[in-house]
CSV table of C-alpha atoms in Angstrom, one decimal:
chain,number,residue,atom,x,y,z
A,1,MET,CA,-7.4,-47.2,36.5
A,2,ILE,CA,-10.5,-44.9,34.7
A,3,GLY,CA,-9.8,-41.9,37.1
A,4,THR,CA,-6.1,-42.4,35.3
A,5,ILE,CA,-6.7,-42.4,32.4
A,6,LEU,CA,-9.6,-39.6,32.6
A,7,SER,CA,-6.7,-37.6,34.1
A,8,ILE,CA,-4.6,-37.6,31.7
A,9,ALA,CA,-6.9,-37.2,29.0
A,10,ILE,CA,-7.9,-33.7,30.6
A,11,ALA,CA,-4.3,-33.3,31.1
A,12,LEU,CA,-3.5,-33.8,27.1
A,13,LYS,CA,-6.2,-31.4,26.1
A,14,VAL,CA,-5.3,-28.6,28.9
A,15,LEU,CA,-0.9,-28.9,27.7
A,16,PHE,CA,-2.5,-29.0,23.7
A,17,PRO,CA,-5.6,-27.3,22.7
A,18,ALA,CA,-7.6,-28.0,19.7
A,19,ALA,CA,-6.3,-24.5,16.8
A,20,ILE,CA,-8.7,-22.0,17.3
A,21,LEU,CA,-10.3,-21.7,14.0
A,22,GLU,CA,-9.0,-18.1,11.8
A,23,ILE,CA,-8.4,-16.5,8.8
A,24,ASN,CA,-5.0,-14.6,9.7
A,25,ASN,CA,-5.1,-12.6,6.4
A,26,PHE,CA,-6.5,-13.3,2.7
A,27,ASN,CA,-5.1,-10.1,0.3
A,28,ALA,CA,-5.0,-9.1,-2.9
A,29,GLY,CA,-1.3,-7.3,-4.5
A,30,PRO,CA,-1.6,-4.9,-6.0
A,31,GLU,CA,-5.5,-4.8,-5.9
A,32,ILE,CA,-5.9,-2.3,-9.5
A,33,ILE,CA,-4.7,-4.2,-12.3
A,34,GLU,CA,-4.5,-3.0,-16.2
A,35,PRO,CA,-7.2,-5.1,-18.5
A,36,GLY,CA,-4.7,-8.2,-19.0
A,37,GLY,CA,-3.1,-8.0,-16.0
A,38,SER,CA,-2.3,-9.7,-13.1
A,39,SER,CA,-3.1,-9.9,-9.3
A,40,VAL,CA,-1.4,-12.2,-6.4
A,41,LEU,CA,-3.7,-13.3,-4.0
A,42,ASN,CA,-1.9,-13.9,-0.1
A,43,TRP,CA,-4.2,-16.3,2.5
A,44,GLY,CA,-3.0,-18.5,5.6
A,45,VAL,CA,-5.5,-19.8,7.9
A,46,SER,CA,-5.3,-21.5,11.2
A,47,GLY,CA,-7.4,-24.3,12.3
A,48,ALA,CA,-9.3,-25.3,9.5
A,49,GLU,CA,-9.9,-28.7,7.9
A,50,ASN,CA,-11.2,-27.4,4.3
A,51,ILE,CA,-10.2,-24.0,2.8
A,52,THR,CA,-12.0,-23.0,-0.6
A,53,ILE,CA,-11.3,-19.8,-2.6
A,54,GLU,CA,-14.1,-19.3,-5.3
A,55,PRO,CA,-15.1,-17.9,-8.0
A,56,GLY,CA,-12.6,-20.5,-10.4
A,57,ILE,CA,-9.8,-21.4,-7.5
A,58,GLY,CA,-11.6,-24.0,-5.1
A,59,PRO,CA,-9.5,-25.9,-2.2
A,60,VAL,CA,-6.1,-24.3,-1.4
A,61,SER,CA,-3.9,-25.5,1.3
A,62,SER,CA,-3.7,-23.2,4.7
A,63,ASN,CA,-1.6,-20.9,3.5
A,64,GLY,CA,-0.2,-20.0,0.4
A,65,SER,CA,-0.1,-17.4,-2.7
A,66,LEU,CA,-1.7,-17.6,-6.3
A,67,SER,CA,-1.7,-15.5,-9.5
A,68,VAL,CA,-4.7,-14.8,-11.0
A,69,SER,CA,-5.7,-12.3,-14.1
A,70,PRO,CA,-9.3,-11.4,-14.6
A,71,SER,CA,-10.7,-10.1,-17.3
A,72,GLU,CA,-13.4,-8.0,-15.2
A,73,THR,CA,-14.1,-6.4,-11.3
A,74,THR,CA,-13.6,-9.9,-9.1
A,75,THR,CA,-14.3,-10.4,-5.2
A,76,TYR,CA,-13.0,-13.6,-4.0
A,77,LYS,CA,-14.5,-15.6,-1.6
A,78,LEU,CA,-11.7,-17.4,1.2
A,79,THR,CA,-14.2,-19.8,3.0
A,80,ALA,CA,-12.6,-21.7,6.2
A,81,ALA,CA,-14.3,-24.3,8.0
A,82,GLY,CA,-13.0,-27.2,10.9
A,83,LYS,CA,-15.0,-28.5,13.4
A,84,GLY,CA,-18.9,-27.5,12.8
A,85,LYS,CA,-17.6,-23.9,12.2
A,86,GLU,CA,-16.9,-21.5,9.1
A,87,LYS,CA,-15.6,-18.3,8.9
A,88,ILE,CA,-15.1,-16.3,5.5
A,89,ALA,CA,-13.5,-13.6,4.2
A,90,SER,CA,-12.9,-11.4,0.6
A,91,CYS,CA,-10.7,-9.1,-1.0
A,92,THR,CA,-11.9,-7.7,-4.3
A,93,VAL,CA,-9.4,-7.1,-7.7
A,94,THR,CA,-10.1,-3.8,-9.4
A,95,VAL,CA,-9.7,-4.3,-13.5
A,96,SER,CA,-9.1,-0.6,-14.2
A,97,GLU,CA,-10.9,0.7,-17.9
A,98,GLY,CA,-8.0,2.2,-19.1
A,99,SER,CA,-8.6,4.9,-22.2
A,100,GLN,CA,-6.4,4.5,-25.1
A,101,GLU,CA,-4.2,7.9,-26.2
A,102,PRO,CA,-5.7,9.8,-29.6
A,103,LEU,CA,-3.3,9.4,-32.9
A,104,ILE,CA,-1.9,12.3,-33.9
A,105,ILE,CA,0.9,12.6,-36.4
A,106,SER,CA,2.9,15.9,-35.2
A,107,SER,CA,5.9,15.9,-37.4
A,108,PHE,CA,7.3,14.3,-40.0
A,109,ASP,CA,9.5,16.3,-42.4
A,110,ALA,CA,13.6,15.7,-44.1
A,111,THR,CA,16.3,17.6,-42.7
A,112,PRO,CA,17.6,19.1,-45.8
A,113,ASP,CA,15.3,18.3,-48.0
A,114,SER,CA,16.7,18.9,-50.8
A,115,ILE,CA,20.4,17.4,-51.2
A,116,LYS,CA,22.7,16.6,-53.9
A,117,PRO,CA,23.7,13.1,-55.3
A,118,GLY,CA,25.5,11.2,-52.7
A,119,GLU,CA,24.5,12.5,-49.8
A,120,SER,CA,22.1,12.4,-47.5
A,121,ALA,CA,19.0,13.8,-45.5
A,122,ILE,CA,17.5,12.7,-41.9
A,123,LEU,CA,13.6,12.0,-41.6
A,124,ASN,CA,12.4,12.9,-38.2
A,125,TRP,CA,8.9,11.6,-36.8
A,126,HIS,CA,6.5,11.9,-33.7
A,127,VAL,CA,3.8,10.1,-33.3
A,128,THR,CA,1.3,9.8,-30.3
A,129,GLY,CA,-1.5,7.3,-29.3
A,130,VAL,CA,-0.1,4.4,-31.9
A,131,SER,CA,0.7,0.7,-31.5
A,132,ASN,CA,2.7,0.5,-35.1
A,133,VAL,CA,4.2,3.0,-37.1
A,134,THR,CA,5.9,2.0,-41.4
A,135,ILE,CA,8.0,4.3,-43.4
A,136,GLU,CA,7.8,3.4,-47.2
A,137,PRO,CA,9.8,3.3,-49.6
A,138,ASP,CA,12.5,0.9,-48.4
A,139,ILE,CA,12.4,2.0,-44.7
A,140,GLY,CA,9.6,-1.0,-43.2
A,141,ALA,CA,9.0,-0.3,-39.4
A,142,ALA,CA,10.1,2.3,-37.4
A,143,GLY,CA,9.2,3.7,-33.4
A,144,HIS,CA,7.0,6.4,-32.3
A,145,THR,CA,9.8,8.8,-32.1
A,146,GLY,CA,13.1,8.4,-33.6
A,147,THR,CA,15.6,10.6,-36.7
A,148,LEU,CA,16.6,8.4,-39.9
A,149,ASN,CA,19.6,9.2,-42.3
A,150,VAL,CA,18.5,8.5,-45.8
A,151,ALA,CA,20.3,8.8,-49.0
A,152,PRO,CA,17.7,8.1,-52.0
A,153,ALA,CA,19.2,8.0,-55.7
A,154,SER,CA,16.5,10.0,-56.9
A,155,THR,CA,14.0,12.4,-55.7
A,156,THR,CA,11.3,10.8,-53.2
A,157,THR,CA,8.4,10.9,-51.8
A,158,TYR,CA,8.3,9.1,-48.0
A,159,LYS,CA,5.3,8.0,-46.4
A,160,LEU,CA,4.7,7.4,-42.4
A,161,THR,CA,1.5,5.3,-42.0
A,162,ALA,CA,0.3,4.9,-38.3
A,163,SER,CA,-2.1,2.7,-37.1
A,164,ASN,CA,-4.5,1.9,-33.6
A,165,ASP,CA,-6.7,-0.9,-33.6
A,166,ASP,CA,-9.3,2.0,-33.6
A,167,LYS,CA,-8.0,4.5,-36.8
A,168,GLU,CA,-4.8,5.0,-39.7
A,169,ASP,CA,-2.9,8.0,-40.3
A,170,ALA,CA,-0.4,9.5,-42.9
A,171,ALA,CA,2.1,11.8,-43.2
A,172,TYR,CA,4.1,12.5,-46.3
A,173,CYS,CA,8.1,14.3,-47.4
A,174,THR,CA,9.4,14.8,-50.2
A,175,VAL,CA,13.7,14.4,-49.8
A,176,ALA,CA,14.9,16.2,-53.7
A,177,VAL,CA,17.3,15.2,-54.8
A,178,GLU,CA,19.2,17.6,-57.8
A,179,GLU,CA,20.1,17.0,-60.9
A,180,ASN,CA,23.8,16.9,-62.4
A,181,PRO,CA,24.7,19.9,-63.7
A,182,VAL,CA,25.6,20.4,-67.8
A,183,SER,CA,28.9,20.9,-67.5
A,184,PRO,CA,32.2,20.0,-70.3
A,185,GLU,CA,33.2,17.2,-68.9
A,186,ASN,CA,29.6,15.7,-68.7
A,187,VAL,CA,28.7,16.6,-72.8
A,188,PRO,CA,30.1,14.1,-75.7
A,189,PRO,CA,32.4,16.1,-78.0
A,190,SER,CA,30.3,15.8,-80.7
A,191,GLU,CA,27.7,17.5,-79.1
A,192,LEU,CA,30.1,19.8,-77.4
A,193,SER,CA,31.3,21.1,-81.2
A,194,SER,CA,27.7,21.9,-81.7
A,195,ALA,CA,26.7,23.2,-78.6
A,196,GLU,CA,30.1,25.6,-79.6
A,197,GLU,CA,29.2,26.3,-83.1
A,198,SER,CA,25.8,27.6,-81.6
A,199,LEU,CA,27.1,29.5,-79.9
A,200,THR,CA,30.4,31.6,-82.0
A,201,PRO,CA,28.4,34.7,-83.3
A,202,ASP,CA,28.7,35.2,-87.2
A,203,GLU,CA,30.9,37.7,-88.8
A,204,ASN,CA,28.4,38.2,-91.3
A,205,PRO,CA,24.9,38.0,-90.0
A,206,ALA,CA,21.7,37.9,-92.2
A,207,PRO,CA,19.5,40.7,-91.7
A,208,GLN,CA,16.0,39.3,-90.5
A,209,ASP,CA,13.4,40.1,-90.9
A,210,ASN,CA,11.0,42.7,-88.0
A,211,PRO,CA,7.4,43.2,-88.9
A,212,ALA,CA,6.8,45.4,-86.2
A,213,SER,CA,9.6,48.8,-85.8
A,214,GLU,CA,11.5,49.4,-83.2
A,215,GLY,CA,8.5,52.1,-82.3
A,216,ASP,CA,5.7,50.2,-82.4
A,217,PRO,CA,4.1,50.4,-79.4
A,218,THR,CA,2.4,47.0,-80.0
A,219,SER,CA,5.9,44.9,-80.4
A,220,GLN,CA,6.7,46.8,-76.9
A,221,ASP,CA,3.5,45.3,-75.0
A,222,ASN,CA,4.9,41.1,-76.6
A,223,SER,CA,7.8,42.3,-75.2
A,224,ALA,CA,6.5,43.1,-71.5
A,225,SER,CA,4.6,40.3,-71.8
A,226,GLN,CA,7.1,37.9,-73.0
A,227,ALA,CA,9.2,39.1,-70.0
A,228,ASP,CA,6.2,38.8,-67.5
A,229,GLN,CA,5.7,35.3,-68.6
A,230,ALA,CA,9.8,34.1,-68.3
A,231,SER,CA,9.9,35.5,-64.4
A,232,GLN,CA,6.5,33.9,-63.5
A,233,LYS,CA,8.0,30.7,-64.7
A,234,SER,CA,11.2,31.0,-62.8
A,235,LEU,CA,9.2,31.3,-59.7
A,236,PRO,CA,8.0,28.6,-57.4
A,237,SER,CA,5.1,26.6,-58.1
A,238,ILE,CA,3.0,25.7,-55.4
A,239,GLY,CA,0.4,22.3,-55.7
A,240,SER,CA,-1.2,22.8,-53.2
A,241,PHE,CA,-2.1,24.0,-49.4
A,242,ASN,CA,-4.7,22.3,-47.9
A,243,ALA,CA,-5.7,21.6,-44.6
A,244,ASN,CA,-7.9,18.4,-43.5
A,245,PRO,CA,-10.4,18.9,-42.0
A,246,ASP,CA,-10.7,22.9,-42.3
A,247,ALA,CA,-13.9,23.3,-39.6
A,248,ILE,CA,-12.6,22.3,-36.3
A,249,GLY,CA,-14.6,22.3,-32.1
A,250,LYS,CA,-12.8,23.4,-30.2
A,251,GLY,CA,-9.1,21.8,-28.3
A,252,GLU,CA,-9.4,19.7,-31.5
A,253,SER,CA,-6.8,19.4,-34.6
A,254,SER,CA,-5.7,19.6,-38.2
A,255,ASN,CA,-3.2,18.7,-40.8
A,256,LEU,CA,-1.8,20.8,-43.1
A,257,ILE,CA,-0.8,19.5,-46.0
A,258,TRP,CA,1.9,20.9,-48.7
A,259,SER,CA,3.2,20.4,-51.8
A,260,VAL,CA,5.2,22.7,-54.0
A,261,SER,CA,8.1,22.9,-56.7
A,262,GLU,CA,11.2,24.7,-58.0
A,263,ALA,CA,11.1,26.6,-54.5
A,264,SER,CA,14.3,27.1,-52.2
A,265,GLN,CA,13.2,27.6,-48.8
A,266,VAL,CA,9.4,27.2,-47.8
A,267,SER,CA,8.1,28.4,-44.6
A,268,ILE,CA,4.6,28.1,-43.1
A,269,GLU,CA,3.6,31.2,-40.7
A,270,PRO,CA,2.2,31.4,-37.9
A,271,GLU,CA,4.3,29.2,-35.2
A,272,ILE,CA,5.7,26.7,-37.5
A,273,GLY,CA,8.8,28.0,-39.5
A,274,THR,CA,10.7,26.3,-42.3
A,275,VAL,CA,9.0,22.7,-43.7
A,276,GLY,CA,10.2,21.1,-46.6
A,277,LEU,CA,8.9,20.9,-50.3
A,278,THR,CA,6.1,18.7,-49.5
A,279,GLY,CA,4.8,17.6,-45.9
A,280,SER,CA,2.1,17.6,-43.2
A,281,GLN,CA,2.0,19.0,-40.0
A,282,ARG,CA,-0.4,18.7,-37.1
A,283,ILE,CA,-1.6,22.1,-35.5
A,284,PHE,CA,-3.9,22.9,-32.5
A,285,PRO,CA,-5.5,26.7,-33.2
A,286,GLY,CA,-7.1,28.2,-30.2
A,287,GLU,CA,-9.0,30.0,-32.8
A,288,THR,CA,-10.3,30.8,-36.4
A,289,THR,CA,-6.2,31.4,-37.5
A,290,THR,CA,-5.2,31.9,-41.2
A,291,TYR,CA,-1.5,30.1,-42.0
A,292,THR,CA,0.5,31.1,-45.2
A,293,LEU,CA,3.0,29.3,-47.1
A,294,THR,CA,5.3,31.2,-48.7
A,295,ALA,CA,8.0,29.5,-50.9
A,296,THR,CA,11.1,31.3,-52.2
A,297,ASN,CA,13.8,30.8,-54.8
A,298,GLU,CA,16.4,33.2,-56.6
A,299,PHE,CA,13.9,34.8,-59.0
A,300,GLY,CA,11.5,35.9,-56.0
A,301,SER,CA,8.7,34.7,-53.6
A,302,VAL,CA,4.9,33.6,-54.0
A,303,ASP,CA,2.6,32.4,-50.7
A,304,ALA,CA,-1.3,30.3,-50.5
A,305,THR,CA,-3.1,30.6,-47.5
A,306,LYS,CA,-5.5,28.6,-46.2
A,307,VAL,CA,-8.2,29.2,-43.1
A,308,ILE,CA,-9.0,26.9,-40.6
A,309,PHE,CA,-12.5,27.3,-38.6
A,310,VAL,CA,-12.5,26.7,-35.0
A,311,GLN,CA,-15.7,26.7,-34.1
A,312,GLU,CA,-16.9,27.5,-30.5
A,313,PRO,CA,-18.5,25.0,-28.6
A,314,SER,CA,-22.6,26.5,-28.8
A,315,ALA,CA,-24.6,27.0,-25.3
A,316,PRO,CA,-27.1,24.6,-25.3
A,317,ALA,CA,-30.5,25.2,-25.3
A,318,PRO,CA,-32.3,25.8,-22.3
A,319,LYS,CA,-34.3,22.5,-21.5
A,320,GLU,CA,-37.4,22.2,-19.4
A,321,PRO,CA,-36.8,20.0,-16.5
A,322,VAL,CA,-37.7,16.5,-16.3
A,323,SER,CA,-38.2,14.3,-13.9
A,324,THR,CA,-37.0,11.2,-14.0
A,325,PRO,CA,-37.8,8.2,-11.3
A,326,SER,CA,-34.9,7.8,-9.1
A,327,PRO,CA,-33.5,4.5,-8.3
A,328,ALA,CA,-35.5,2.7,-5.6
A,329,PRO,CA,-33.8,2.8,-2.7
A,330,ILE,CA,-31.8,-1.0,-1.5
A,331,SER,CA,-33.6,-2.4,1.6
A,332,THR,CA,-31.9,-2.6,5.1
A,333,PRO,CA,-30.4,-6.0,5.8
A,334,GLU,CA,-32.9,-8.0,8.0
A,335,GLN,CA,-30.5,-9.7,11.1
A,336,PHE,CA,-30.9,-13.3,11.4
A,337,SER,CA,-27.5,-14.6,14.0
A,338,PRO,CA,-26.8,-14.2,16.7
A,339,ALA,CA,-29.8,-12.4,18.3
A,340,ASP,CA,-29.9,-9.0,19.8
A,341,GLY,CA,-29.1,-9.6,23.8
A,342,THR,CA,-27.1,-13.8,23.1
A,343,VAL,CA,-24.9,-14.5,25.7
A,344,PHE,CA,-21.8,-16.3,24.8
A,345,ASP,CA,-19.9,-19.1,26.5
A,346,ASN,CA,-16.6,-17.4,27.8
A,347,PHE,CA,-15.1,-20.0,25.6
A,348,THR,CA,-15.9,-19.3,22.5
A,349,SER,CA,-13.6,-18.7,20.2
A,350,GLY,CA,-15.3,-16.8,17.4
A,351,ILE,CA,-18.8,-15.0,16.0
A,352,THR,CA,-20.4,-16.3,13.3
A,353,LEU,CA,-22.5,-12.9,11.7
A,354,GLU,CA,-25.7,-13.4,9.4
A,355,TRP,CA,-28.4,-12.2,7.8
A,356,LYS,CA,-30.6,-12.2,5.4
A,357,ALA,CA,-29.8,-11.5,1.4
A,358,VAL,CA,-31.5,-8.2,0.5
A,359,PRO,CA,-32.6,-7.4,-3.9
A,360,GLY,CA,-30.6,-5.9,-5.7
A,361,ALA,CA,-27.5,-6.4,-3.3
A,362,ALA,CA,-24.2,-6.1,-5.0
A,363,SER,CA,-22.5,-5.8,-0.9
A,364,TYR,CA,-22.3,-5.6,2.7
A,365,THR,CA,-20.8,-3.5,4.9
A,366,VAL,CA,-21.1,-4.6,9.0
A,367,GLU,CA,-19.6,-2.6,11.7
A,368,ILE,CA,-18.5,-4.2,15.3
A,369,ASP,CA,-18.4,-2.3,17.9
A,370,GLU,CA,-16.7,-3.1,21.2
A,371,TYR,CA,-17.2,-1.8,24.9
A,372,ASP,CA,-14.4,0.2,26.6
A,373,SER,CA,-15.2,-0.5,30.3
A,374,GLY,CA,-11.9,2.2,30.9
A,375,SER,CA,-13.1,5.3,29.7
A,376,GLY,CA,-16.8,3.6,30.0
A,377,LEU,CA,-17.9,4.3,26.0
A,378,TRP,CA,-18.4,2.2,22.8
A,379,LEU,CA,-15.7,2.7,20.6
A,380,SER,CA,-18.1,4.1,17.8
A,381,ASP,CA,-18.0,7.3,19.9
A,382,SER,CA,-14.7,8.1,18.8
A,383,ALA,CA,-14.6,5.8,15.1
A,384,ARG,CA,-13.1,3.1,16.2
A,385,SER,CA,-15.4,0.6,15.6
A,386,ARG,CA,-15.0,-2.5,12.9
A,387,MET,CA,-16.0,-1.8,9.7
A,388,GLU,CA,-16.0,-4.9,6.9
A,389,SER,CA,-17.1,-3.9,3.4
A,390,GLY,CA,-17.1,-5.7,0.2
A,391,ILE,CA,-19.0,-8.6,1.9
A,392,THR,CA,-20.9,-10.5,-1.1
A,393,ALA,CA,-21.8,-13.6,1.6
A,394,THR,CA,-24.5,-13.3,4.2
A,395,SER,CA,-22.5,-14.2,6.8
A,396,TYR,CA,-19.0,-12.9,7.7
A,397,SER,CA,-17.0,-14.8,11.2
A,398,PHE,CA,-14.4,-12.5,13.1
A,399,GLU,CA,-12.6,-13.4,16.8
A,400,PRO,CA,-13.5,-10.4,19.0
A,401,ALA,CA,-10.0,-8.7,19.9
A,402,VAL,CA,-11.6,-9.2,23.9
A,403,LYS,CA,-14.4,-10.5,25.6
A,404,SER,CA,-16.6,-7.5,26.5
A,405,PRO,CA,-19.8,-6.2,25.8
A,406,GLY,CA,-20.1,-5.7,21.8
A,407,ARG,CA,-23.0,-5.0,19.5
A,408,TRP,CA,-23.1,-5.2,15.3
A,409,ARG,CA,-24.8,-4.0,12.4
A,410,VAL,CA,-25.6,-4.3,8.7
A,411,TRP,CA,-25.9,-2.9,5.7
A,412,ALA,CA,-26.0,-3.3,1.8
A,413,ALA,CA,-25.0,-1.6,-0.8
A,414,GLY,CA,-26.0,-1.3,-4.4
A,415,SER,CA,-24.2,-2.2,-8.2
A,416,ASP,CA,-24.4,2.1,-8.5
A,417,GLY,CA,-23.3,2.4,-4.7
A,418,GLN,CA,-26.5,3.5,-3.4
A,419,GLU,CA,-26.0,2.3,0.5
A,420,SER,CA,-29.6,1.1,2.4
A,421,GLU,CA,-30.7,1.8,5.9
A,422,LYS,CA,-28.3,0.7,8.6
A,423,SER,CA,-29.7,-1.7,10.4
A,424,GLY,CA,-29.9,-1.4,13.9
A,425,TRP,CA,-27.7,-2.6,16.6
A,426,TRP,CA,-27.3,-5.9,18.3
A,427,ASP,CA,-25.6,-6.6,21.8
A,428,PHE,CA,-23.9,-9.7,22.8
A,429,ASN,CA,-22.0,-10.6,25.9
A,430,TYR,CA,-20.0,-13.4,27.1
A,431,ASN,CA,-20.7,-15.3,30.5
A,432,VAL,CA,-17.6,-13.7,32.7
A,433,GLU,CA,-19.3,-16.1,36.0
A,434,SER,CA,-18.4,-19.5,33.6
A,435,SER,CA,-14.7,-18.4,32.9
A,436,GLN,CA,-14.4,-17.8,36.4
A,437,ALA,CA,-15.6,-20.9,37.5
């Protein structure tokens, strides 16, 4: 009877062998995220009684996925245990440090910049490297780039304000609204009759006293001076033409700012062209450049210039070489188990490699090599050995592809990427005779 029961037990064990402890997969996608982004951990484990993922997750099921949002680069460690054995796998989610684009108001102007009452103009703007853009008055929040129809009732200066977490900048442009021309229809009758009277020539004009005769040179000079003053008053007026800053380094930018009145056209050279009466323009001169603003109307034109100095980077003065101590080398890990020359029973399902911790080590790399009996060579001779890096623990479990002679070694890496010397190869093998018995 007892013999029958033992036979049944042995038969059941052969038909339903215990599941082998194995970490089938453990990875993250994507492996690199921006600050505030997320990645999904995926894993599959078989033959385990307890499975945990650290840091910050804890016990999990045999198969699953989980979204994580680490604030800094994090290596996640999956530990699977069962039947007195333990296996470990790890994967890393890298949080990239993105650089912010510099804040630049490339342009802000109006087309046309002078309108009649009831007409409209188009505001145009282009800004980069910002999180907020506003235009006042009466517009509010706006996109980084855009156009907008405006119809101000009177001459209006619009202000564009751009900002990000570190900086704020502003630019201005003006839409001039022409005043209604005076016409007989717009003049009250009482004022019209008065105006007509003043324009009607007197039939008997009274002689006017003139202290200077027609031939008096002083009188002629005064007349010429008055004519020059009248001509000057009719020309455009350049209120300001400045740059901020007016001295920049190679590759940097400056902002031209101007204000003009009584002009029908305003242009800035080189390379800018026609602009509004009031505005600003971001410029990127490659060398010291003189910018000329020309304001024109029916009576003539006037100019103003502004020089932007571009400073060449000065060559650093030669310094005497300073000897800096090189960082202390990372020690080579000391292998612990399995010992060199270990022979496993052929029924052994997996191998756990262990070594001693190294001071200053941030991670470890394990290389596992197998002997190819067909070619008589180690797989490492053809660059086909198995390497696992980024291990933060001091052990690593794996299942050999074939039960043939193998060997392993380990080395450490510091937080600065410096690697230690590789340890020596430790061999292991399987007892083939026990499997044949």
